[in-house]
Short mmCIF file of C-alpha atoms and ligand atoms in Angstrom, two decimals:
data_model
loop_
_atom_site.label_atom_id
_atom_site.label_comp_id
_atom_site.label_asym_id
_atom_site.label_seq_id
_atom_site.Cartn_x
_atom_site.Cartn_y
_atom_site.Cartn_z
CA MET T 1 -23.27 14.32 23.82
CA ASP T 2 -26.29 12.10 23.46
CA ALA T 3 -24.81 8.68 22.39
CA ALA T 4 -28.17 7.67 21.23
CA ALA T 5 -28.14 10.48 18.69
CA ASN T 6 -24.49 9.98 17.57
CA PRO T 7 -24.61 10.44 13.65
CA TYR T 8 -21.24 9.02 12.73
CA THR T 9 -21.26 5.51 11.34
CA PRO T 10 -17.97 3.79 11.55
CA GLY T 11 -18.30 0.19 10.28
CA ALA T 12 -18.15 -1.84 7.06
CA GLY T 13 -20.97 -0.85 4.66
CA MET T 14 -22.65 1.41 7.24
CA VAL T 15 -24.59 3.99 5.24
CA PRO T 16 -23.44 7.47 6.30
CA VAL T 17 -25.89 10.13 7.28
CA ALA T 18 -24.15 12.35 4.76
CA LEU T 19 -22.77 10.76 1.67
CA VAL T 20 -20.46 13.35 0.38
CA GLY T 21 -18.18 13.58 -2.62
CA ARG T 22 -19.72 11.05 -4.76
CA THR T 23 -22.13 13.06 -6.78
CA GLY T 24 -20.03 12.28 -10.05
CA GLU T 25 -20.68 8.53 -9.73
CA ILE T 26 -24.36 9.07 -8.88
CA GLU T 27 -24.69 11.40 -11.76
CA ALA T 28 -23.06 8.96 -14.18
CA VAL T 29 -25.68 6.12 -13.29
CA ARG T 30 -28.46 8.68 -13.72
CA ALA T 31 -26.97 9.39 -17.02
CA LEU T 32 -26.80 5.70 -17.93
CA ALA T 33 -30.45 5.18 -16.87
CA ASP T 34 -31.64 8.17 -19.00
CA ARG T 35 -29.66 6.70 -21.97
CA VAL T 36 -31.18 3.33 -21.47
CA TRP T 37 -34.79 4.99 -21.31
CA ASN T 38 -33.90 6.36 -24.73
CA GLY T 39 -32.81 3.04 -26.05
CA LEU T 40 -29.11 3.81 -26.16
CA ALA T 41 -26.28 1.84 -24.73
CA SER T 42 -23.64 2.97 -22.18
CA ARG T 43 -20.82 1.91 -20.14
CA SER T 44 -21.32 0.84 -16.59
CA LEU T 45 -19.18 1.80 -13.72
CA MET T 46 -16.51 -0.18 -11.95
CA LEU T 47 -15.46 1.26 -8.73
CA HIS T 48 -11.97 0.47 -7.23
CA GLY T 49 -10.05 1.80 -4.24
CA LEU T 50 -8.44 1.12 -0.97
CA ARG T 51 -10.29 -0.29 2.18
CA GLY T 52 -12.79 1.88 3.86
CA VAL T 53 -13.00 4.56 1.20
CA GLY T 54 -16.82 3.87 0.75
CA LYS T 55 -17.08 1.64 -2.25
CA THR T 56 -19.78 -0.75 -0.72
CA VAL T 57 -21.89 2.14 0.35
CA LEU T 58 -21.48 3.75 -3.07
CA LEU T 59 -22.43 0.63 -4.89
CA ARG T 60 -25.41 0.07 -2.84
CA THR T 61 -26.56 3.61 -3.45
CA LEU T 62 -26.14 3.19 -7.44
CA GLN T 63 -28.34 0.04 -7.00
CA ARG T 64 -30.97 1.96 -5.13
CA GLU T 65 -30.98 4.65 -7.85
CA LEU T 66 -31.73 1.98 -10.60
CA ASP T 67 -34.19 0.29 -8.16
CA ALA T 68 -36.08 3.52 -7.88
CA ARG T 69 -36.33 3.68 -11.72
CA GLU T 70 -37.79 0.09 -11.57
CA TRP T 71 -34.96 -1.58 -13.14
CA LEU T 72 -34.35 -5.20 -12.56
CA THR T 73 -31.29 -5.30 -10.43
CA LEU T 74 -29.68 -7.81 -8.17
CA SER T 75 -26.54 -8.31 -6.23
CA VAL T 76 -24.16 -11.20 -6.29
CA GLU T 77 -21.67 -11.67 -3.32
CA ALA T 78 -18.20 -12.55 -4.15
CA GLN T 79 -16.42 -14.84 -1.92
CA ARG T 80 -13.40 -17.22 -1.99
CA ASP T 81 -15.14 -20.49 -0.93
CA SER T 82 -15.05 -23.99 -2.12
CA ASP T 83 -18.28 -23.81 -3.71
CA ALA T 84 -18.21 -20.17 -4.66
CA ARG T 85 -19.60 -21.02 -8.07
CA GLY T 86 -22.73 -22.61 -6.84
CA VAL T 87 -23.28 -19.80 -4.33
CA ALA T 88 -22.99 -16.99 -6.95
CA ARG T 89 -25.46 -19.00 -9.16
CA GLN T 90 -27.86 -19.17 -6.27
CA HIS T 91 -27.73 -15.42 -5.61
CA LEU T 92 -28.32 -14.77 -9.23
CA GLU T 93 -31.29 -17.08 -9.23
CA ARG T 94 -32.75 -15.67 -5.97
CA GLY T 95 -32.39 -12.10 -7.33
CA LEU T 96 -33.99 -12.93 -10.61
CA LEU T 97 -36.97 -14.56 -8.83
CA ALA T 98 -37.47 -11.51 -6.66
CA GLY T 99 -37.04 -9.32 -9.74
CA ALA T 100 -39.45 -11.32 -11.83
CA ARG T 101 -42.05 -11.01 -9.14
CA ARG T 102 -41.54 -7.35 -9.02
CA LEU T 103 -41.85 -7.18 -13.00
CA ALA T 104 -44.95 -9.16 -12.94
CA SER T 105 -46.71 -7.22 -10.28
CA ARG T 106 -46.10 -4.02 -12.12
CA SER T 107 -48.53 -5.21 -14.91
CA GLU T 108 -52.07 -5.97 -14.78
CA ARG T 109 -51.91 -8.97 -17.01
CA ALA T 110 -48.87 -10.80 -18.18
CA GLY T 111 -48.47 -10.28 -22.09
CA GLU T 112 -46.59 -12.37 -24.39
CA LYS T 113 -43.09 -10.81 -23.69
CA LEU T 114 -43.39 -11.01 -20.02
CA ARG T 115 -44.47 -14.57 -20.18
CA THR T 116 -41.47 -15.42 -22.17
CA ALA T 117 -39.12 -13.76 -19.81
CA LEU T 118 -40.70 -15.18 -16.73
CA GLY T 119 -40.72 -18.66 -18.36
CA THR T 120 -37.12 -18.51 -19.06
CA ILE T 121 -36.25 -17.07 -15.49
CA SER T 122 -38.26 -20.09 -14.04
CA SER T 123 -36.36 -22.50 -16.20
CA PHE T 124 -32.92 -20.88 -15.20
CA SER T 125 -34.40 -21.19 -11.44
CA LEU T 126 -35.19 -24.86 -11.78
CA SER T 127 -31.70 -25.67 -13.31
CA VAL T 128 -30.04 -24.37 -10.15
CA GLY T 129 -32.04 -26.87 -8.36
CA ALA T 130 -33.63 -24.65 -5.77
CA GLY T 131 -36.93 -25.18 -7.23
CA VAL T 132 -38.41 -22.03 -5.80
CA SER T 133 -41.42 -21.27 -7.70
CA LEU T 134 -42.20 -18.15 -9.09
CA GLY T 135 -45.64 -18.04 -7.54
CA ILE T 136 -47.06 -16.88 -10.78
CA ASP T 137 -48.65 -19.26 -13.36
CA VAL T 138 -45.97 -19.73 -15.99
CA GLN T 139 -44.41 -22.66 -17.49
CA PRO T 140 -40.66 -23.02 -17.29
CA ALA T 141 -39.21 -22.63 -20.80
CA ARG T 142 -37.54 -25.95 -21.24
CA GLY T 143 -34.20 -25.66 -23.08
CA ARG T 144 -33.84 -21.93 -22.40
CA ALA T 145 -31.10 -20.98 -19.85
CA ASP T 146 -31.21 -24.33 -18.07
CA SER T 147 -27.85 -25.98 -19.25
CA GLY T 148 -26.39 -25.39 -15.73
CA GLN T 149 -23.48 -23.51 -17.27
CA LEU T 150 -23.75 -19.72 -16.64
CA GLU T 151 -21.78 -18.73 -19.66
CA PHE T 152 -24.34 -20.17 -22.16
CA ASP T 153 -27.43 -19.66 -19.74
CA LEU T 154 -26.94 -15.99 -18.82
CA PRO T 155 -26.92 -14.61 -22.52
CA GLU T 156 -30.14 -16.79 -23.24
CA LEU T 157 -31.73 -15.30 -20.03
CA ILE T 158 -30.79 -11.69 -21.03
CA GLN T 159 -31.95 -12.26 -24.60
CA ASP T 160 -35.47 -13.46 -23.09
CA ILE T 161 -35.74 -10.69 -20.70
CA ALA T 162 -34.80 -7.85 -22.90
CA PRO T 163 -37.94 -7.34 -24.79
CA VAL T 164 -39.90 -6.80 -21.64
CA LEU T 165 -37.22 -4.33 -20.33
CA ASP T 166 -37.17 -2.56 -23.67
CA GLU T 167 -40.83 -2.02 -23.59
CA ARG T 168 -40.58 -0.45 -20.05
CA HIS T 169 -37.35 1.51 -20.94
CA VAL T 170 -35.51 -0.01 -18.09
CA GLY T 171 -32.51 -2.26 -17.92
CA PHE T 172 -31.10 -5.40 -15.98
CA ALA T 173 -28.00 -4.82 -13.74
CA VAL T 174 -25.97 -7.14 -11.67
CA PHE T 175 -24.08 -5.59 -8.77
CA VAL T 176 -20.95 -7.32 -7.56
CA ASP T 177 -18.99 -5.94 -4.47
CA GLU T 178 -15.45 -7.32 -3.87
CA ILE T 179 -15.36 -8.29 -7.38
CA GLN T 180 -11.84 -9.16 -7.29
CA ASP T 181 -12.89 -12.19 -5.25
CA LEU T 182 -15.64 -13.39 -7.59
CA GLU T 183 -15.01 -16.99 -8.74
CA THR T 184 -13.41 -17.06 -12.28
CA SER T 185 -16.05 -18.80 -14.10
CA THR T 186 -18.76 -16.56 -12.87
CA LEU T 187 -16.75 -13.44 -13.37
CA THR T 188 -16.00 -14.48 -17.07
CA ALA T 189 -19.77 -15.38 -17.72
CA LEU T 190 -20.84 -11.98 -16.35
CA LEU T 191 -18.12 -10.09 -18.47
CA SER T 192 -18.98 -12.16 -21.66
CA ALA T 193 -22.80 -11.72 -21.10
CA GLN T 194 -22.21 -8.03 -20.84
CA HIS T 195 -20.01 -8.11 -24.03
CA GLN T 196 -22.79 -9.88 -26.06
CA ALA T 197 -25.57 -7.81 -24.58
CA ALA T 198 -23.65 -4.67 -26.04
CA GLN T 199 -23.47 -6.24 -29.53
CA ASN T 200 -27.19 -7.24 -29.41
CA GLN T 201 -28.45 -4.00 -27.83
CA TRP T 202 -29.79 -5.99 -24.79
CA PRO T 203 -29.77 -3.45 -21.81
CA PHE T 204 -27.69 -5.72 -19.34
CA TYR T 205 -25.04 -4.11 -17.08
CA VAL T 206 -22.62 -5.29 -14.61
CA PHE T 207 -21.68 -2.80 -11.92
CA GLY T 208 -18.80 -3.83 -9.66
CA ALA T 209 -16.55 -2.37 -6.85
CA GLY T 210 -13.37 -3.82 -5.24
CA LEU T 211 -9.72 -3.35 -4.43
CA PRO T 212 -7.37 -1.40 -6.60
CA SER T 213 -6.16 -4.71 -8.39
CA VAL T 214 -9.85 -4.77 -9.82
CA PRO T 215 -8.81 -3.35 -13.42
CA SER T 216 -5.92 -5.81 -13.75
CA VAL T 217 -8.07 -8.65 -12.38
CA LEU T 218 -10.87 -8.06 -15.00
CA ALA T 219 -8.35 -7.44 -17.85
CA GLU T 220 -6.79 -10.87 -16.96
CA ALA T 221 -10.33 -12.62 -17.10
CA ARG T 222 -11.38 -10.96 -20.42
CA SER T 223 -9.08 -8.86 -22.70
CA TYR T 224 -12.09 -6.53 -23.69
CA ALA T 225 -13.01 -5.85 -20.01
CA GLU T 226 -10.62 -2.98 -20.07
CA ARG T 227 -13.12 -1.27 -22.69
CA GLN T 228 -16.24 -2.49 -21.15
CA PHE T 229 -16.37 -0.24 -18.12
CA GLU T 230 -15.96 3.29 -16.93
CA TYR T 231 -13.42 2.73 -14.19
CA ARG T 232 -13.68 5.04 -11.19
CA GLU T 233 -11.12 5.15 -8.59
CA ILE T 234 -12.83 5.85 -5.15
CA GLY T 235 -10.48 7.60 -2.89
CA ARG T 236 -10.22 9.83 0.08
CA LEU T 237 -12.24 12.97 0.28
CA ASP T 238 -10.69 16.38 -0.52
CA ASP T 239 -10.58 19.08 2.09
CA PRO T 240 -14.06 20.54 1.60
CA ASP T 241 -15.76 17.35 1.42
CA ALA T 242 -14.07 16.01 4.35
CA ARG T 243 -15.34 19.12 6.28
CA ASN T 244 -18.81 18.37 5.10
CA ALA T 245 -18.57 14.70 6.04
CA TYR T 246 -17.93 16.05 9.60
CA LEU T 247 -20.33 18.94 9.49
CA ASP T 248 -23.46 17.69 7.82
CA PRO T 249 -24.16 14.70 10.20
CA ALA T 250 -23.79 17.20 13.25
CA ARG T 251 -25.90 19.63 11.73
CA ALA T 252 -28.56 17.19 10.98
CA LYS T 253 -28.79 16.67 14.75
CA GLY T 254 -28.91 20.30 15.52
CA ALA T 255 -25.18 20.22 16.54
CA GLY T 256 -22.00 21.82 15.23
CA LEU T 257 -18.09 21.73 15.52
CA THR T 258 -15.98 24.65 15.96
CA THR T 259 -13.40 25.37 13.12
CA ASP T 260 -10.53 24.39 15.24
CA ALA T 261 -12.28 21.06 15.89
CA ILE T 262 -12.84 20.49 12.22
CA ASP T 263 -9.35 21.34 11.29
CA ARG T 264 -7.88 18.83 13.62
CA LEU T 265 -10.40 16.01 12.77
CA VAL T 266 -9.92 16.46 9.04
CA ARG T 267 -6.12 16.38 9.41
CA VAL T 268 -6.06 13.35 11.40
CA SER T 269 -8.50 11.39 9.15
CA GLY T 270 -6.32 12.06 6.09
CA GLY T 271 -9.83 12.33 4.40
CA TYR T 272 -10.49 8.63 4.57
CA PRO T 273 -14.26 8.04 5.06
CA TYR T 274 -13.94 5.36 7.44
CA PHE T 275 -11.44 7.42 9.62
CA ILE T 276 -13.71 10.40 9.36
CA GLN T 277 -16.62 8.31 10.84
CA GLU T 278 -14.49 6.85 13.62
CA PHE T 279 -12.97 10.23 14.63
CA GLY T 280 -16.41 11.98 14.31
CA HIS T 281 -18.03 9.14 16.49
CA GLN T 282 -15.52 9.66 19.18
CA ALA T 283 -15.72 13.38 19.26
CA TRP T 284 -19.44 13.03 19.69
CA GLN T 285 -19.03 10.61 22.42
CA ILE T 286 -16.41 12.80 24.24
CA ALA T 287 -17.98 16.26 23.82
CA PRO T 288 -19.82 17.26 27.05
CA GLY T 289 -22.02 19.21 24.68
CA PRO T 290 -24.73 19.84 24.71
CA THR T 291 -24.40 20.85 20.97
CA MET T 292 -20.90 21.93 20.22
CA ILE T 293 -17.70 19.92 19.43
CA THR T 294 -14.83 22.04 20.47
CA GLY T 295 -11.10 22.00 19.73
CA ASP T 296 -10.32 20.41 23.06
CA ASP T 297 -12.98 17.64 22.39
CA ALA T 298 -11.20 16.98 18.98
CA ARG T 299 -7.89 16.62 20.54
CA LEU T 300 -9.20 13.97 22.85
CA ALA T 301 -11.08 12.37 20.06
CA ALA T 302 -7.93 12.20 17.80
CA ASP T 303 -6.33 9.92 20.51
CA ALA T 304 -9.46 7.93 21.22
CA GLY T 305 -10.09 7.55 17.52
CA LEU T 306 -6.69 6.16 16.99
CA ASP T 307 -7.04 3.56 19.70
CA ALA T 308 -10.38 2.47 18.31
CA LEU T 309 -8.92 2.11 14.93
CA ASP T 310 -5.91 0.29 16.30
CA SER T 311 -7.89 -2.21 18.21
CA GLY T 312 -10.61 -2.65 15.55
CA PHE T 313 -10.08 -1.78 11.82
CA PHE T 314 -6.31 -2.29 11.82
CA ARG T 315 -5.98 -5.17 14.30
CA ALA T 316 -8.61 -7.20 12.60
CA ARG T 317 -6.75 -7.10 9.40
CA TRP T 318 -3.45 -7.73 11.04
CA GLN T 319 -4.68 -10.77 12.63
CA ARG T 320 -5.73 -12.28 9.42
CA ALA T 321 -2.20 -12.83 8.58
CA THR T 322 0.06 -15.71 9.61
CA LYS T 323 3.28 -15.08 11.48
CA ALA T 324 5.24 -15.28 8.25
CA GLU T 325 2.83 -12.95 6.57
CA GLN T 326 3.13 -10.52 9.36
CA ARG T 327 6.82 -10.38 9.01
CA PHE T 328 6.38 -9.68 5.36
CA MET T 329 4.09 -6.81 6.22
CA ARG T 330 6.41 -5.56 8.67
CA ALA T 331 9.15 -5.26 6.03
CA MET T 332 6.72 -3.53 3.71
CA ALA T 333 5.94 -0.94 6.57
CA VAL T 334 9.56 0.24 6.46
CA ASP T 335 8.34 2.11 3.29
CA GLU T 336 5.52 3.88 5.37
CA ASP T 337 2.64 4.78 3.10
CA ALA T 338 4.85 4.48 -0.19
CA PRO T 339 4.87 0.89 -2.13
CA SER T 340 7.67 -1.47 -1.52
CA THR T 341 9.76 -2.87 -4.29
CA LEU T 342 10.19 -6.63 -4.25
CA THR T 343 13.90 -6.14 -4.49
CA ALA T 344 13.83 -4.19 -1.13
CA LEU T 345 11.71 -6.91 0.49
CA VAL T 346 14.17 -9.72 -0.59
CA ASP T 347 16.75 -7.73 1.06
CA ARG T 348 14.84 -6.96 4.32
CA LEU T 349 13.57 -10.47 4.51
CA ASP T 350 17.04 -12.10 3.81
CA LYS T 351 15.93 -14.04 1.04
CA ARG T 352 17.93 -14.56 -2.10
CA LYS T 353 15.53 -13.80 -5.10
CA PRO T 354 11.95 -12.30 -5.51
CA SER T 355 10.57 -15.79 -6.26
CA ASP T 356 11.22 -16.61 -2.59
CA LEU T 357 8.65 -14.22 -1.61
CA SER T 358 5.86 -15.64 -3.88
CA VAL T 359 3.95 -17.62 -1.40
CA ALA T 360 3.53 -14.93 1.22
CA ARG T 361 2.92 -12.57 -1.58
CA ARG T 362 0.03 -14.60 -3.25
CA ASP T 363 -1.64 -15.33 0.25
CA LEU T 364 -1.69 -11.73 1.28
CA ILE T 365 -3.17 -10.72 -2.01
CA ALA T 366 -5.67 -13.31 -1.57
CA LYS T 367 -6.50 -12.09 1.86
CA GLY T 368 -6.98 -8.58 0.38
CA LEU T 369 -4.28 -7.04 2.47
CA ILE T 370 -1.83 -6.06 -0.18
CA TYR T 371 -1.90 -5.59 -3.98
CA ALA T 372 0.56 -5.13 -6.81
CA SER T 373 0.47 -1.53 -7.25
CA ALA T 374 2.88 -1.69 -10.12
CA ARG T 375 5.20 -4.26 -11.76
CA GLY T 376 7.61 -5.50 -9.16
CA GLU T 377 5.82 -3.27 -6.49
CA LEU T 378 3.43 -4.06 -3.64
CA ALA T 379 1.38 -1.68 -1.53
CA PHE T 380 -1.23 -2.05 1.45
CA THR T 381 -4.76 -2.18 0.53
CA VAL T 382 -5.61 -0.61 3.95
CA PRO T 383 -4.76 3.09 4.30
CA HIS T 384 -2.31 4.01 6.87
CA MET T 385 -1.58 0.12 7.61
CA ALA T 386 2.21 0.90 7.67
CA SER T 387 1.90 3.43 10.50
CA TYR T 388 -0.24 1.18 12.55
CA ILE T 389 2.46 -1.75 12.16
CA ASN T 390 5.14 0.69 12.87
CA ARG T 391 3.17 1.97 16.05
CA ARG T 392 2.10 -1.37 17.30
CA HIS T 393 4.03 -4.37 15.94
CA LEU T 394 7.42 -3.07 15.25
CA ASP T 395 9.04 -5.66 17.57
CA ASP T 396 6.89 -8.46 18.22
N1 ATP A 1 -18.95 9.20 0.85
C1 ATP A 1 -18.83 9.11 2.27
N2 ATP A 1 -18.97 10.09 3.01
C2 ATP A 1 -18.87 9.92 4.29
N3 ATP A 1 -18.70 8.72 4.92
C3 ATP A 1 -18.72 7.64 4.07
C4 ATP A 1 -18.77 7.80 2.70
N4 ATP A 1 -18.71 6.63 2.07
C5 ATP A 1 -18.51 5.61 3.10
N5 ATP A 1 -18.48 6.37 4.37
C6 ATP A 1 -18.21 5.72 5.50
O1 ATP A 1 -16.99 5.00 5.37
C7 ATP A 1 -17.08 3.69 5.98
C8 ATP A 1 -16.49 2.61 5.08
O2 ATP A 1 -17.46 2.52 3.91
P1 ATP A 1 -17.60 1.23 3.06
O3 ATP A 1 -17.78 0.00 3.89
O4 ATP A 1 -18.60 1.50 2.04
O5 ATP A 1 -16.13 1.15 2.42
P2 ATP A 1 -15.35 0.15 1.48
O6 ATP A 1 -14.65 0.91 0.51
O7 ATP A 1 -16.39 -0.85 0.98
O8 ATP A 1 -14.41 -0.76 2.45
P3 ATP A 1 -13.83 -2.18 2.29
O9 ATP A 1 -12.94 -2.18 1.18
O10 ATP A 1 -13.28 -2.39 3.54
O11 ATP A 1 -14.84 -3.06 1.89
C9 ATP A 1 -18.37 3.42 6.78
O12 ATP A 1 -18.16 3.83 8.01
C10 ATP A 1 -19.28 4.47 5.93
O13 ATP A 1 -20.21 5.03 6.83
MG1 MG A 2 -16.60 -2.70 1.06
#
């Protein structure tokens, strides 16, 4: 069918035409915003799940919900980098400046509270060294939020912004994707700022998304992190949602799928959003059309989709690993989709004890390819990775 109208969107962070199965999280954020509007506190959401389930897309959607309610929001990119700390601070600073401009533009005249907030944002910004001006006539508040240390500066910043936010019944939210990779001092500063905010009734919230390891990574950073968030596991779509994920985009383009086609495409996708988009995309490309994807089209699309996933989604991740790490993953793939115990891996890799595995284990976790699913157990972060390895790399 018409390639230019293909409504399926395989790709990291690609906003789907139909965002299905996530109403619970969206409703939760609306409820939080309603509570903040009423001057009440709430717990923010922390999304965790396997690769390709739609965490990034959902996190952005939640941010847009709050943007639409005129919250002050910004996003920080987590990365494992030598200057990760500096980069995170720069993101905060840039986001704040943009937010400050929006705050200021929404009022005719800057009142006392707004001037205080802007002054502190400006001094925080100067301390980052970027020296980007606010474009508004305010003096930086010397000695406020400008120590250069986020753990001290962030609470001061929030304290000085809170009165303006209260006046407008909105909050301040920082969004962090891949939060398991956030540099530790930035992470603890955010968690501790949120903790202080809760005690002082400042409307400040951290929203995050990341791998299944996120709850334990946060608990390790700050013991109270466990109680700070509403943790939501984002997973595959159930059968009715998966069907809609195929149907709704097609309908939006005046097209459809036969029941046969949907049955097959749902089955091969396992309900994983990324796979749904890939198989849907292939089916659309393959179907001669003009408006219906049939069972035959779906059968061809199942093969083409798997090929596309193998040479893209899976291979890109496989190639991120060194030879030794690939050997390690091959040993894990013996367990198919089930987690592998360290004892079994020691055996399969001809090692003597679990600690002989610690280097490969650590590096694969750092690369986001595996995670500790339980004590003494490892699992792939990529759904169906084991089948891919067994299909393509059994004897290389
Ligand atoms: N609720 C949804 N319904 C249908 N498709 C979705 C949904 N959420 C995400 N997708 C699709 O799934 C794919 C993956 O989305 P996204 O990049 O947000 O996943 P992720 O969990 O952040 O993955 P990663 O862990 O690799 O960062 C994209 O192609 C997107 O269009
Ligand atoms: Mg993502």
